[in-house]
mmCIF file of C-alpha atoms and ligand atoms in Angstrom:
data_model
loop_
_atom_site.group_PDB
_atom_site.id
_atom_site.type_symbol
_atom_site.label_atom_id
_atom_site.label_comp_id
_atom_site.label_asym_id
_atom_site.label_seq_id
_atom_site.Cartn_x
_atom_site.Cartn_y
_atom_site.Cartn_z
ATOM 1 C CA MET A 1 47.813 2.940 6.606
ATOM 2 C CA GLU A 2 45.229 1.023 4.567
ATOM 3 C CA ARG A 3 47.652 -1.903 4.249
ATOM 4 C CA PHE A 4 47.290 -2.577 7.969
ATOM 5 C CA PHE A 5 43.607 -3.369 7.668
ATOM 6 C CA LYS A 6 42.926 -7.054 8.080
ATOM 7 C CA ARG A 7 40.525 -7.974 5.223
ATOM 8 C CA THR A 8 37.430 -9.830 6.360
ATOM 9 C CA ARG A 9 35.297 -9.819 3.200
ATOM 10 C CA SER A 10 35.708 -13.474 2.378
ATOM 11 C CA SER A 11 34.607 -15.161 5.581
ATOM 12 C CA GLY A 12 32.362 -14.594 8.554
ATOM 13 C CA PRO A 13 33.246 -15.562 12.126
ATOM 14 C CA SER A 14 31.283 -18.774 11.945
ATOM 15 C CA GLY A 15 32.773 -19.681 8.614
ATOM 16 C CA SER A 16 29.302 -19.690 7.116
ATOM 17 C CA SER A 17 30.255 -17.904 3.920
ATOM 18 C CA SER A 18 30.470 -20.127 0.931
ATOM 19 C CA SER A 19 32.537 -19.324 -2.101
ATOM 20 C CA ASN A 20 29.495 -19.983 -4.279
ATOM 21 C CA GLU A 21 27.142 -17.677 -2.423
ATOM 22 C CA PRO A 22 27.455 -13.928 -2.788
ATOM 23 C CA ASN A 23 28.487 -12.230 0.431
ATOM 24 C CA VAL A 24 25.477 -10.333 1.709
ATOM 25 C CA ILE A 25 27.696 -7.614 3.077
ATOM 26 C CA GLU A 26 29.145 -7.161 -0.383
ATOM 27 C CA GLN A 27 25.659 -7.104 -1.896
ATOM 28 C CA VAL A 28 24.564 -4.208 0.201
ATOM 29 C CA GLU A 29 27.921 -2.491 0.064
ATOM 30 C CA ASN A 30 27.142 -0.379 -2.934
ATOM 31 C CA GLN A 31 23.738 0.679 -1.608
ATOM 32 C CA SER A 32 25.127 1.406 1.821
ATOM 33 C CA ARG A 33 27.743 3.812 0.588
ATOM 34 C CA VAL A 34 25.081 6.272 -0.416
ATOM 35 C CA GLY A 35 25.215 9.115 2.074
ATOM 36 C CA LEU A 36 28.424 7.974 3.708
ATOM 37 C CA ASN A 37 31.522 10.053 3.167
ATOM 38 C CA LEU A 38 34.353 7.548 2.891
ATOM 39 C CA ASP A 39 36.792 10.187 4.149
ATOM 40 C CA ASP A 40 35.151 9.708 7.549
ATOM 41 C CA ILE A 41 36.257 6.077 7.598
ATOM 42 C CA VAL A 42 39.688 6.295 9.164
ATOM 43 C CA SER A 43 41.972 3.304 9.506
ATOM 44 C CA ASP A 44 43.880 4.465 12.547
ATOM 45 C CA PRO A 45 41.676 3.785 15.608
ATOM 46 C CA GLY A 46 43.280 6.683 17.454
ATOM 47 C CA LEU A 47 42.042 9.135 14.832
ATOM 48 C CA ARG A 48 38.544 7.801 14.240
ATOM 49 C CA LYS A 49 35.492 9.796 15.100
ATOM 50 C CA PRO A 50 33.119 8.009 17.497
ATOM 51 C CA ILE A 51 30.606 5.820 15.667
ATOM 52 C CA GLU A 52 27.696 7.601 17.372
ATOM 53 C CA ASP A 53 28.885 10.929 15.908
ATOM 54 C CA PHE A 54 27.970 9.821 12.401
ATOM 55 C CA ASP A 55 24.699 11.148 11.027
ATOM 56 C CA ILE A 56 21.708 9.280 12.440
ATOM 57 C CA ALA A 57 21.185 7.396 9.161
ATOM 58 C CA ILE A 58 24.845 6.607 8.663
ATOM 59 C CA PRO A 59 26.209 4.545 11.638
ATOM 60 C CA ASP A 60 25.212 1.206 10.155
ATOM 61 C CA GLN A 61 26.806 2.167 6.858
ATOM 62 C CA ALA A 62 29.971 3.240 8.671
ATOM 63 C CA ARG A 63 29.998 -0.028 10.631
ATOM 64 C CA ARG A 64 29.575 -1.980 7.418
ATOM 65 C CA GLU A 65 32.502 -0.151 5.897
ATOM 66 C CA TYR A 66 34.675 -0.779 8.955
ATOM 67 C CA VAL A 67 33.659 -4.450 9.082
ATOM 68 C CA LEU A 68 34.525 -4.788 5.407
ATOM 69 C CA ARG A 69 37.930 -3.243 5.988
ATOM 70 C CA GLY A 70 38.579 -5.233 9.141
ATOM 71 C CA SER A 71 40.427 -4.265 12.280
ATOM 72 C CA CYS A 72 43.593 -2.202 12.169
ATOM 73 C CA GLN A 73 46.383 -4.631 13.031
ATOM 74 C CA PRO A 74 49.610 -3.328 11.544
ATOM 75 C CA ASN A 75 51.565 -6.531 11.075
ATOM 76 C CA GLY A 76 55.259 -6.057 10.365
ATOM 77 C CA TYR A 77 55.268 -2.639 11.977
ATOM 78 C CA VAL A 78 58.147 -1.920 14.367
ATOM 79 C CA TYR A 79 56.284 -0.960 17.549
ATOM 80 C CA PRO A 80 58.048 1.810 19.497
ATOM 81 C CA LYS A 81 59.455 0.911 22.911
ATOM 82 C CA THR A 82 58.456 2.719 26.074
ATOM 83 C CA THR A 83 60.442 2.655 29.285
ATOM 84 C CA PHE A 84 58.608 1.180 32.280
ATOM 85 C CA GLY A 85 60.890 1.426 35.344
ATOM 86 C CA ASN A 86 64.145 -0.031 34.170
ATOM 87 C CA GLN A 87 62.595 -2.058 31.359
ATOM 88 C CA GLU A 88 61.604 -1.158 27.825
ATOM 89 C CA ARG A 89 58.327 -2.528 26.667
ATOM 90 C CA SER A 90 56.249 -2.247 23.489
ATOM 91 C CA PHE A 91 53.039 -3.463 21.891
ATOM 92 C CA GLN A 92 53.443 -7.031 20.589
ATOM 93 C CA GLY A 93 52.176 -8.091 17.174
ATOM 94 C CA THR A 94 51.684 -11.656 18.479
ATOM 95 C CA TRP A 95 48.804 -10.447 20.671
ATOM 96 C CA TYR A 96 46.568 -10.159 17.601
ATOM 97 C CA LYS A 97 46.383 -13.922 17.355
ATOM 98 C CA LYS A 98 44.725 -14.371 20.734
ATOM 99 C CA TYR A 99 42.877 -11.058 20.861
ATOM 100 C CA THR A 100 41.272 -10.756 17.423
ATOM 101 C CA TRP A 101 39.439 -7.600 18.492
ATOM 102 C CA LEU A 102 42.681 -5.822 19.299
ATOM 103 C CA GLU A 103 43.693 -2.784 17.251
ATOM 104 C CA TYR A 104 46.799 -0.652 17.368
ATOM 105 C CA SER A 105 46.976 3.093 16.699
ATOM 106 C CA ILE A 106 50.299 4.071 15.159
ATOM 107 C CA SER A 107 49.621 7.772 15.681
ATOM 108 C CA LYS A 108 49.044 7.386 19.432
ATOM 109 C CA ASP A 109 50.933 4.148 20.208
ATOM 110 C CA THR A 110 47.862 2.819 21.988
ATOM 111 C CA ALA A 111 45.638 -0.253 21.810
ATOM 112 C CA PHE A 112 41.900 -0.194 21.035
ATOM 113 C CA CYS A 113 39.029 -2.669 20.846
ATOM 114 C CA PHE A 114 37.502 -2.959 17.358
ATOM 115 C CA TRP A 115 34.291 -4.589 18.494
ATOM 116 C CA CYS A 116 33.627 -2.142 21.319
ATOM 117 C CA TYR A 117 34.302 0.806 19.019
ATOM 118 C CA LEU A 118 31.656 -0.393 16.579
ATOM 119 C CA PHE A 119 29.012 -1.753 18.936
ATOM 120 C CA LYS A 120 29.536 -0.352 22.401
ATOM 121 C CA SER A 121 26.363 0.099 24.378
ATOM 122 C CA LEU A 122 25.776 3.757 25.128
ATOM 123 C CA ASN A 123 23.337 2.910 27.901
ATOM 124 C CA LYS A 124 25.746 0.856 29.972
ATOM 125 C CA GLU A 125 27.589 2.550 32.772
ATOM 126 C CA ASN A 126 30.635 0.299 32.934
ATOM 127 C CA VAL A 127 31.818 0.913 29.345
ATOM 128 C CA ASP A 128 35.597 0.439 29.167
ATOM 129 C CA ASN A 129 36.542 3.726 27.512
ATOM 130 C CA ALA A 130 40.255 2.905 27.740
ATOM 131 C CA PHE A 131 39.854 0.718 24.675
ATOM 132 C CA ILE A 132 37.332 2.919 22.894
ATOM 133 C CA LYS A 133 38.113 6.606 23.340
ATOM 134 C CA ASP A 134 41.511 7.072 24.917
ATOM 135 C CA GLY A 135 43.409 3.935 23.952
ATOM 136 C CA TYR A 136 45.439 1.704 26.284
ATOM 137 C CA ASN A 137 49.228 1.921 26.401
ATOM 138 C CA SER A 138 50.468 0.400 29.643
ATOM 139 C CA TRP A 139 52.214 -2.572 28.070
ATOM 140 C CA LYS A 140 53.581 -3.946 31.329
ATOM 141 C CA ARG A 141 50.295 -5.482 32.402
ATOM 142 C CA ALA A 142 48.758 -5.532 28.987
ATOM 143 C CA LEU A 143 47.511 -9.141 28.863
ATOM 144 C CA GLU A 144 45.944 -8.893 32.283
ATOM 145 C CA ARG A 145 44.236 -5.688 31.202
ATOM 146 C CA PHE A 146 43.050 -7.227 27.932
ATOM 147 C CA ASN A 147 41.423 -10.087 29.829
ATOM 148 C CA ARG A 148 39.803 -7.655 32.217
ATOM 149 C CA HIS A 149 38.426 -5.706 29.278
ATOM 150 C CA MET A 150 36.859 -8.849 27.849
ATOM 151 C CA GLY A 151 35.251 -9.522 31.230
ATOM 152 C CA ILE A 152 32.525 -12.013 32.039
ATOM 153 C CA VAL A 153 29.849 -13.443 29.771
ATOM 154 C CA ASN A 154 27.540 -10.430 29.727
ATOM 155 C CA SER A 155 30.240 -7.773 29.748
ATOM 156 C CA CYS A 156 30.035 -4.812 27.426
ATOM 157 C CA HIS A 157 32.812 -6.311 25.332
ATOM 158 C CA ASN A 158 31.036 -9.648 24.906
ATOM 159 C CA GLU A 159 27.794 -7.950 24.013
ATOM 160 C CA ALA A 160 29.665 -5.977 21.399
ATOM 161 C CA ARG A 161 31.213 -9.223 20.127
ATOM 162 C CA ILE A 162 27.760 -10.816 19.700
ATOM 163 C CA GLN A 163 26.549 -7.786 17.776
ATOM 164 C CA PHE A 164 29.677 -7.739 15.681
ATOM 165 C CA GLU A 165 29.284 -11.403 14.745
ATOM 166 C CA ALA A 166 25.607 -10.968 13.950
ATOM 167 C CA PHE A 167 26.425 -7.971 11.829
ATOM 168 C CA GLN A 168 29.038 -9.907 9.887
ATOM 169 C CA ASP A 169 26.775 -12.900 9.446
ATOM 170 C CA GLN A 170 23.913 -10.977 7.924
ATOM 171 C CA ARG A 171 22.715 -13.928 5.894
ATOM 172 C CA HIS A 172 21.165 -15.295 9.062
ATOM 173 C CA SER A 173 20.138 -12.005 10.581
ATOM 174 C CA VAL A 174 16.465 -11.164 11.024
ATOM 175 C CA GLU A 175 16.834 -8.229 8.707
ATOM 176 C CA ASN A 176 18.222 -10.396 5.971
ATOM 177 C CA ILE A 177 15.576 -13.068 6.456
ATOM 178 C CA LEU A 178 12.908 -10.386 6.115
ATOM 179 C CA ARG A 179 14.595 -9.001 3.042
ATOM 180 C CA VAL A 180 14.813 -12.422 1.362
ATOM 181 C CA HIS A 181 11.202 -13.123 2.341
ATOM 182 C CA SER A 182 9.962 -9.853 0.889
ATOM 183 C CA ARG A 183 11.961 -10.517 -2.280
ATOM 184 C CA ASP A 184 10.169 -13.861 -2.723
ATOM 185 C CA MET A 185 6.833 -12.163 -2.141
ATOM 186 C CA GLU A 186 7.684 -9.579 -4.746
ATOM 187 C CA ILE A 187 8.537 -12.262 -7.318
ATOM 188 C CA ASP A 188 5.225 -14.031 -6.592
ATOM 189 C CA TYR A 189 3.377 -10.743 -6.895
ATOM 190 C CA ARG A 190 4.912 -10.005 -10.276
ATOM 191 C CA THR A 191 3.999 -13.480 -11.558
ATOM 192 C CA ARG A 192 0.435 -13.041 -10.302
ATOM 193 C CA LEU A 193 0.111 -9.568 -11.774
ATOM 194 C CA THR A 194 1.487 -10.728 -15.139
ATOM 195 C CA ALA A 195 -1.072 -13.540 -15.239
ATOM 196 C CA MET A 196 -3.900 -11.079 -14.507
ATOM 197 C CA LEU A 197 -2.590 -8.788 -17.195
ATOM 198 C CA ASP A 198 -2.420 -11.633 -19.724
ATOM 199 C CA VAL A 199 -6.051 -12.515 -19.032
ATOM 200 C CA THR A 200 -7.066 -8.849 -19.251
ATOM 201 C CA ARG A 201 -5.281 -8.387 -22.568
ATOM 202 C CA PHE A 202 -6.914 -11.460 -24.054
ATOM 203 C CA LEU A 203 -10.402 -10.346 -23.046
ATOM 204 C CA LEU A 204 -9.802 -6.824 -24.304
ATOM 205 C CA LYS A 205 -8.462 -8.059 -27.622
ATOM 206 C CA GLN A 206 -11.471 -10.277 -28.145
ATOM 207 C CA GLY A 207 -13.884 -7.619 -26.902
ATOM 208 C CA LEU A 208 -15.310 -9.945 -24.265
ATOM 209 C CA SER A 209 -16.989 -8.982 -21.042
ATOM 210 C CA PHE A 210 -15.104 -9.478 -17.779
ATOM 211 C CA ARG A 211 -17.741 -10.040 -15.147
ATOM 212 C CA GLY A 212 -20.181 -12.852 -14.567
ATOM 213 C CA HIS A 213 -23.700 -12.773 -13.148
ATOM 214 C CA ASP A 214 -22.647 -15.034 -10.295
ATOM 215 C CA GLU A 215 -18.982 -14.897 -9.282
ATOM 216 C CA SER A 216 -19.306 -16.918 -6.081
ATOM 217 C CA THR A 217 -17.098 -19.979 -5.629
ATOM 218 C CA SER A 218 -20.095 -22.298 -6.073
ATOM 219 C CA SER A 219 -21.078 -20.745 -9.393
ATOM 220 C CA SER A 220 -20.797 -22.880 -12.527
ATOM 221 C CA ASN A 221 -19.799 -19.847 -14.573
ATOM 222 C CA ARG A 222 -17.966 -17.078 -12.764
ATOM 223 C CA GLY A 223 -17.531 -14.816 -15.769
ATOM 224 C CA ASN A 224 -14.847 -14.625 -18.411
ATOM 225 C CA PHE A 225 -12.112 -13.112 -16.266
ATOM 226 C CA LEU A 226 -12.225 -15.608 -13.419
ATOM 227 C CA GLU A 227 -12.939 -18.591 -15.669
ATOM 228 C CA LEU A 228 -10.079 -17.761 -18.021
ATOM 229 C CA LEU A 229 -7.764 -17.265 -15.057
ATOM 230 C CA GLU A 230 -8.789 -20.686 -13.732
ATOM 231 C CA TRP A 231 -8.155 -22.275 -17.117
ATOM 232 C CA TYR A 232 -4.778 -20.521 -17.346
ATOM 233 C CA SER A 233 -3.665 -21.637 -13.895
ATOM 234 C CA GLN A 234 -4.573 -25.234 -14.608
ATOM 235 C CA ARG A 235 -2.170 -25.235 -17.529
ATOM 236 C CA ASN A 236 0.569 -23.152 -15.983
ATOM 237 C CA GLU A 237 2.075 -24.436 -12.769
ATOM 238 C CA GLU A 238 3.988 -21.253 -12.118
ATOM 239 C CA VAL A 239 0.739 -19.258 -12.128
ATOM 240 C CA SER A 240 -1.207 -21.788 -10.067
ATOM 241 C CA LYS A 241 1.404 -21.475 -7.304
ATOM 242 C CA VAL A 242 0.733 -17.783 -6.800
ATOM 243 C CA ILE A 243 -3.035 -17.326 -7.158
ATOM 244 C CA LYS A 244 -6.164 -18.147 -5.166
ATOM 245 C CA GLN A 245 -5.339 -19.965 -1.922
ATOM 246 C CA ASN A 246 -1.608 -19.593 -2.628
ATOM 247 C CA ALA A 247 -1.872 -15.801 -2.645
ATOM 248 C CA PRO A 248 -2.441 -13.544 0.383
ATOM 249 C CA ALA A 249 -6.143 -12.953 0.936
ATOM 250 C CA ASN A 250 -5.657 -9.213 0.580
ATOM 251 C CA ASN A 251 -3.588 -9.537 -2.576
ATOM 252 C CA GLN A 252 -5.618 -11.739 -4.902
ATOM 253 C CA LEU A 253 -5.718 -9.167 -7.725
ATOM 254 C CA THR A 254 -9.061 -10.472 -8.948
ATOM 255 C CA SER A 255 -11.432 -7.836 -7.606
ATOM 256 C CA PRO A 256 -13.511 -5.816 -10.103
ATOM 257 C CA LYS A 257 -11.582 -2.718 -9.072
ATOM 258 C CA ILE A 258 -8.272 -4.337 -10.011
ATOM 259 C CA GLN A 259 -9.791 -5.565 -13.289
ATOM 260 C CA LYS A 260 -10.771 -1.999 -14.091
ATOM 261 C CA ASP A 261 -7.327 -0.723 -13.123
ATOM 262 C CA LEU A 262 -5.683 -3.230 -15.446
ATOM 263 C CA THR A 263 -8.079 -2.293 -18.243
ATOM 264 C CA ARG A 264 -7.311 1.384 -17.754
ATOM 265 C CA ALA A 265 -3.596 0.628 -17.815
ATOM 266 C CA CYS A 266 -4.015 -1.218 -21.126
ATOM 267 C CA ALA A 267 -6.111 1.626 -22.531
ATOM 268 C CA SER A 268 -3.478 4.103 -21.483
ATOM 269 C CA GLU A 269 -0.724 2.114 -23.199
ATOM 270 C CA ILE A 270 -2.754 1.752 -26.398
ATOM 271 C CA THR A 271 -3.600 5.453 -26.460
ATOM 272 C CA LEU A 272 0.052 6.279 -25.974
ATOM 273 C CA ALA A 273 0.987 4.025 -28.902
ATOM 274 C CA ILE A 274 -1.587 5.786 -31.122
ATOM 275 C CA ILE A 275 -0.377 9.244 -30.121
ATOM 276 C CA ASN A 276 3.249 8.221 -30.705
ATOM 277 C CA ASP A 277 2.295 6.864 -34.122
ATOM 278 C CA ILE A 278 0.703 10.181 -35.051
ATOM 279 C CA GLY A 279 3.792 12.028 -33.826
ATOM 280 C CA ASP A 280 3.877 15.534 -35.237
ATOM 281 C CA LYS A 281 1.899 14.651 -38.357
ATOM 282 C CA PHE A 282 -1.406 16.177 -39.456
ATOM 283 C CA PHE A 283 -4.584 14.344 -38.575
ATOM 284 C CA SER A 284 -8.364 14.463 -38.882
ATOM 285 C CA LEU A 285 -10.996 14.211 -36.232
ATOM 286 C CA MET A 286 -14.199 12.209 -36.320
ATOM 287 C CA VAL A 287 -16.713 12.619 -33.553
ATOM 288 C CA ASP A 288 -20.142 11.252 -32.858
ATOM 289 C CA GLU A 289 -22.253 11.792 -29.830
ATOM 290 C CA ALA A 290 -24.844 9.446 -28.378
ATOM 291 C CA ARG A 291 -26.686 8.567 -25.217
ATOM 292 C CA ASP A 292 -25.928 5.242 -23.544
ATOM 293 C CA SER A 293 -28.378 2.934 -21.754
ATOM 294 C CA SER A 294 -27.841 4.796 -18.474
ATOM 295 C CA VAL A 295 -28.998 7.987 -20.229
ATOM 296 C CA LYS A 296 -25.518 9.473 -20.050
ATOM 297 C CA GLU A 297 -24.338 11.595 -22.950
ATOM 298 C CA HIS A 298 -21.016 10.646 -24.345
ATOM 299 C CA MET A 299 -18.809 11.475 -27.282
ATOM 300 C CA ARG A 300 -16.726 8.997 -29.246
ATOM 301 C CA VAL A 301 -13.546 10.253 -30.800
ATOM 302 C CA ILE A 302 -11.706 8.737 -33.745
ATOM 303 C CA LEU A 303 -8.458 10.031 -35.212
ATOM 304 C CA ARG A 304 -7.499 9.541 -38.844
ATOM 305 C CA TYR A 305 -3.947 10.047 -40.064
ATOM 306 C CA VAL A 306 -1.282 8.803 -42.442
ATOM 307 C CA ASN A 307 1.389 6.719 -40.749
ATOM 308 C CA LYS A 308 5.116 6.437 -41.529
ATOM 309 C CA GLU A 309 4.462 3.786 -44.166
ATOM 310 C CA GLY A 310 2.023 6.049 -45.977
ATOM 311 C CA CYS A 311 -1.083 4.077 -44.995
ATOM 312 C CA VAL A 312 -4.266 5.814 -43.936
ATOM 313 C CA ILE A 313 -5.008 4.767 -40.372
ATOM 314 C CA GLU A 314 -8.183 5.262 -38.377
ATOM 315 C CA ARG A 315 -7.918 4.726 -34.651
ATOM 316 C CA PHE A 316 -10.627 4.851 -32.066
ATOM 317 C CA LEU A 317 -9.185 7.032 -29.309
ATOM 318 C CA THR A 318 -11.667 7.212 -26.479
ATOM 319 C CA VAL A 319 -15.164 7.724 -25.176
ATOM 320 C CA VAL A 320 -15.652 10.961 -23.291
ATOM 321 C CA HIS A 321 -18.617 11.603 -21.072
ATOM 322 C CA VAL A 322 -20.076 15.063 -21.592
ATOM 323 C CA PRO A 323 -22.703 16.912 -19.533
ATOM 324 C CA ASP A 324 -24.767 17.570 -22.684
ATOM 325 C CA THR A 325 -24.335 17.386 -26.445
ATOM 326 C CA SER A 326 -24.274 21.115 -27.099
ATOM 327 C CA SER A 327 -21.490 22.218 -29.418
ATOM 328 C CA HIS A 328 -19.748 24.169 -26.639
ATOM 329 C CA SER A 329 -19.650 21.122 -24.323
ATOM 330 C CA LEU A 330 -18.271 18.983 -27.117
ATOM 331 C CA LYS A 331 -15.664 21.597 -28.025
ATOM 332 C CA MET A 332 -14.583 21.895 -24.412
ATOM 333 C CA ALA A 333 -14.301 18.118 -24.135
ATOM 334 C CA ILE A 334 -12.196 17.995 -27.306
ATOM 335 C CA ASP A 335 -9.913 20.750 -26.020
ATOM 336 C CA THR A 336 -9.428 18.856 -22.746
ATOM 337 C CA LEU A 337 -8.765 15.641 -24.633
ATOM 338 C CA PHE A 338 -6.192 17.284 -26.878
ATOM 339 C CA VAL A 339 -4.378 18.788 -23.902
ATOM 340 C CA GLN A 340 -4.450 15.437 -22.130
ATOM 341 C CA HIS A 341 -2.798 13.657 -25.053
ATOM 342 C CA GLY A 342 -0.512 16.429 -26.207
ATOM 343 C CA LEU A 343 -2.379 16.941 -29.493
ATOM 344 C CA SER A 344 -2.565 20.339 -31.125
ATOM 345 C CA LEU A 345 -5.614 21.795 -32.830
ATOM 346 C CA SER A 346 -3.274 23.538 -35.257
ATOM 347 C CA ARG A 347 -2.346 20.166 -36.773
ATOM 348 C CA LEU A 348 -5.976 19.321 -37.480
ATOM 349 C CA ARG A 349 -6.693 19.131 -41.189
ATOM 350 C CA GLY A 350 -10.142 17.573 -41.289
ATOM 351 C CA GLN A 351 -13.275 17.002 -39.256
ATOM 352 C CA GLY A 352 -16.125 14.654 -39.963
ATOM 353 C CA TYR A 353 -19.457 14.499 -38.109
ATOM 354 C CA ASP A 354 -23.066 13.657 -38.700
ATOM 355 C CA GLY A 355 -25.502 16.259 -39.931
ATOM 356 C CA ALA A 356 -26.956 17.297 -36.569
ATOM 357 C CA SER A 357 -27.120 21.051 -36.040
ATOM 358 C CA ASN A 358 -24.923 20.977 -32.969
ATOM 359 C CA MET A 359 -22.177 19.385 -35.084
ATOM 360 C CA ARG A 360 -22.301 21.005 -38.503
ATOM 361 C CA GLY A 361 -24.199 24.204 -37.653
ATOM 362 C CA GLU A 362 -22.837 27.091 -39.684
ATOM 363 C CA PHE A 363 -22.695 29.520 -36.772
ATOM 364 C CA ASN A 364 -22.395 27.660 -33.518
ATOM 365 C CA GLY A 365 -21.881 24.046 -34.507
ATOM 366 C CA LEU A 366 -18.776 22.180 -33.410
ATOM 367 C CA LYS A 367 -17.482 22.437 -36.942
ATOM 368 C CA SER A 368 -17.648 26.262 -36.846
ATOM 369 C CA LEU A 369 -16.069 26.509 -33.407
ATOM 370 C CA ILE A 370 -13.075 24.500 -34.584
ATOM 371 C CA LEU A 371 -12.859 26.374 -37.898
ATOM 372 C CA GLN A 372 -12.687 29.654 -35.988
ATOM 373 C CA GLU A 373 -9.490 28.438 -34.371
ATOM 374 C CA ASN A 374 -8.092 26.529 -37.307
ATOM 375 C CA PRO A 375 -9.451 27.410 -40.803
ATOM 376 C CA PHE A 376 -7.581 24.442 -42.311
ATOM 377 C CA ALA A 377 -9.683 21.836 -40.503
ATOM 378 C CA MET A 378 -11.939 21.111 -43.487
ATOM 379 C CA TYR A 379 -15.358 19.665 -42.714
ATOM 380 C CA VAL A 380 -16.616 16.531 -44.475
ATOM 381 C CA HIS A 381 -20.116 15.247 -43.833
ATOM 382 C CA CYS A 382 -19.836 11.641 -42.646
ATOM 383 C CA PHE A 383 -20.525 9.347 -45.627
ATOM 384 C CA SER A 384 -22.247 6.735 -43.503
ATOM 385 C CA HIS A 385 -24.664 9.315 -42.200
ATOM 386 C CA GLN A 386 -25.212 10.599 -45.714
ATOM 387 C CA LEU A 387 -26.034 7.078 -46.873
ATOM 388 C CA GLN A 388 -28.461 6.738 -44.003
ATOM 389 C CA LEU A 389 -30.201 9.977 -45.018
ATOM 390 C CA VAL A 390 -30.472 8.747 -48.622
ATOM 391 C CA LEU A 391 -31.962 5.445 -47.498
ATOM 392 C CA VAL A 392 -34.479 7.200 -45.289
ATOM 393 C CA ALA A 393 -35.496 9.520 -48.163
ATOM 394 C CA VAL A 394 -35.864 6.603 -50.576
ATOM 395 C CA ALA A 395 -37.769 4.554 -48.033
ATOM 396 C CA HIS A 396 -40.258 7.406 -47.523
ATOM 397 C CA ASP A 397 -41.226 7.233 -51.192
ATOM 398 C CA ASN A 398 -41.981 3.517 -51.026
ATOM 399 C CA PHE A 399 -44.975 2.840 -48.802
ATOM 400 C CA THR A 400 -44.194 -0.855 -48.144
ATOM 401 C CA VAL A 401 -40.601 -0.175 -47.163
ATOM 402 C CA SER A 402 -41.625 2.845 -45.122
ATOM 403 C CA GLU A 403 -44.215 0.790 -43.260
ATOM 404 C CA PHE A 404 -41.658 -1.980 -42.680
ATOM 405 C CA PHE A 405 -39.172 0.435 -41.096
ATOM 406 C CA GLY A 406 -41.967 2.030 -39.119
ATOM 407 C CA TYR A 407 -42.867 -1.318 -37.569
ATOM 408 C CA ILE A 408 -39.178 -2.095 -36.948
ATOM 409 C CA THR A 409 -38.820 1.199 -35.086
ATOM 410 C CA MET A 410 -41.886 0.458 -32.958
ATOM 411 C CA ILE A 411 -40.678 -3.068 -32.135
ATOM 412 C CA VAL A 412 -37.223 -1.822 -31.182
ATOM 413 C CA ASN A 413 -38.684 0.940 -29.022
ATOM 414 C CA ILE A 414 -41.111 -1.380 -27.230
ATOM 415 C CA SER A 415 -38.639 -4.206 -26.639
ATOM 416 C CA GLY A 416 -35.910 -1.736 -25.658
ATOM 417 C CA ILE A 417 -37.911 -0.251 -22.775
HETATM 418 ZN ZN1 LIG B 1 35.990 -4.627 23.703
#
């Protein structure tokens, strides 16, 4: 039966398809088949299930499949003769030429309308069901009946024809225009986002600040992020076409919030690379706690490990804000951090902190809390802190040096307020 389908893939009704341009119907064909059972697409119009009986999400997919296959016009078929009065009449294959919508059902020996089947209006009262549901088989007055089915300009059949042609010519349909438009917007968005990411990566690599004191358009220096973006766009035409006035006002991607999001994304990628580099190897932990200028306690975490090449690597992992610097708070923060990054305390083989009691305390220091869980996590007193202690002790014995550092401390404290 499939051989009777008239293929319509290559050209639309208006002849708008070009051999160089991909057929839009073909482009969406693969997507559209999702959810559609191809067994429901029946060639014989007399055996088809009504298009409205397909699942609510499917009719358009079914239509697309039928349009791709074309109408059922069994050329070369010997049409059976039926006796009308004293004459024998049959369906004529030559009718297809004039009535391109015409279909023939071999199983029922009846004629159907392809366009009306696909796009009949359910709301109209004068739908010609003879060519949709039941099929027409009175061949004596067939041509007259065909013309009557086509009807006047706004007949159901002609409305179906308009819809059928629009459906075939999807390149010019509103849906397709919107789709092409949104595709262009997406390409612009990706270019814009990549430019923002490039600027972010440069600033992060160089350890430069992002924001400026005055970021208004009249400012002579709008901060590193905006200034670098401006410089970049002046040298890259592709970028200049998609930022500032060439970008939607609500999609500039330059707000501080977006800058932070991009920074977090970079941090996340870097952390992931560090964790992947550690893999399932042993590692050591170095932690120091401090209070920042906003009087917030935080803990800096560094991991030390041997990589695949046998080199000792030290990587700064993160800064974690903690409610206080008690050993239990720090331990809890480390546990959370390890869970977050898939690290295991059992693979810890060393820990290095300063000499503060909350860190190296024999009973309740962070060192002891970790050793209780993993006795192999050997503690090493941070050499830098040890050096500092030595210098302080030496300086105390030399009055001039001691006085010098005393004044330095006072100056720093006064100017730091
Ligand atoms: Zn029709």
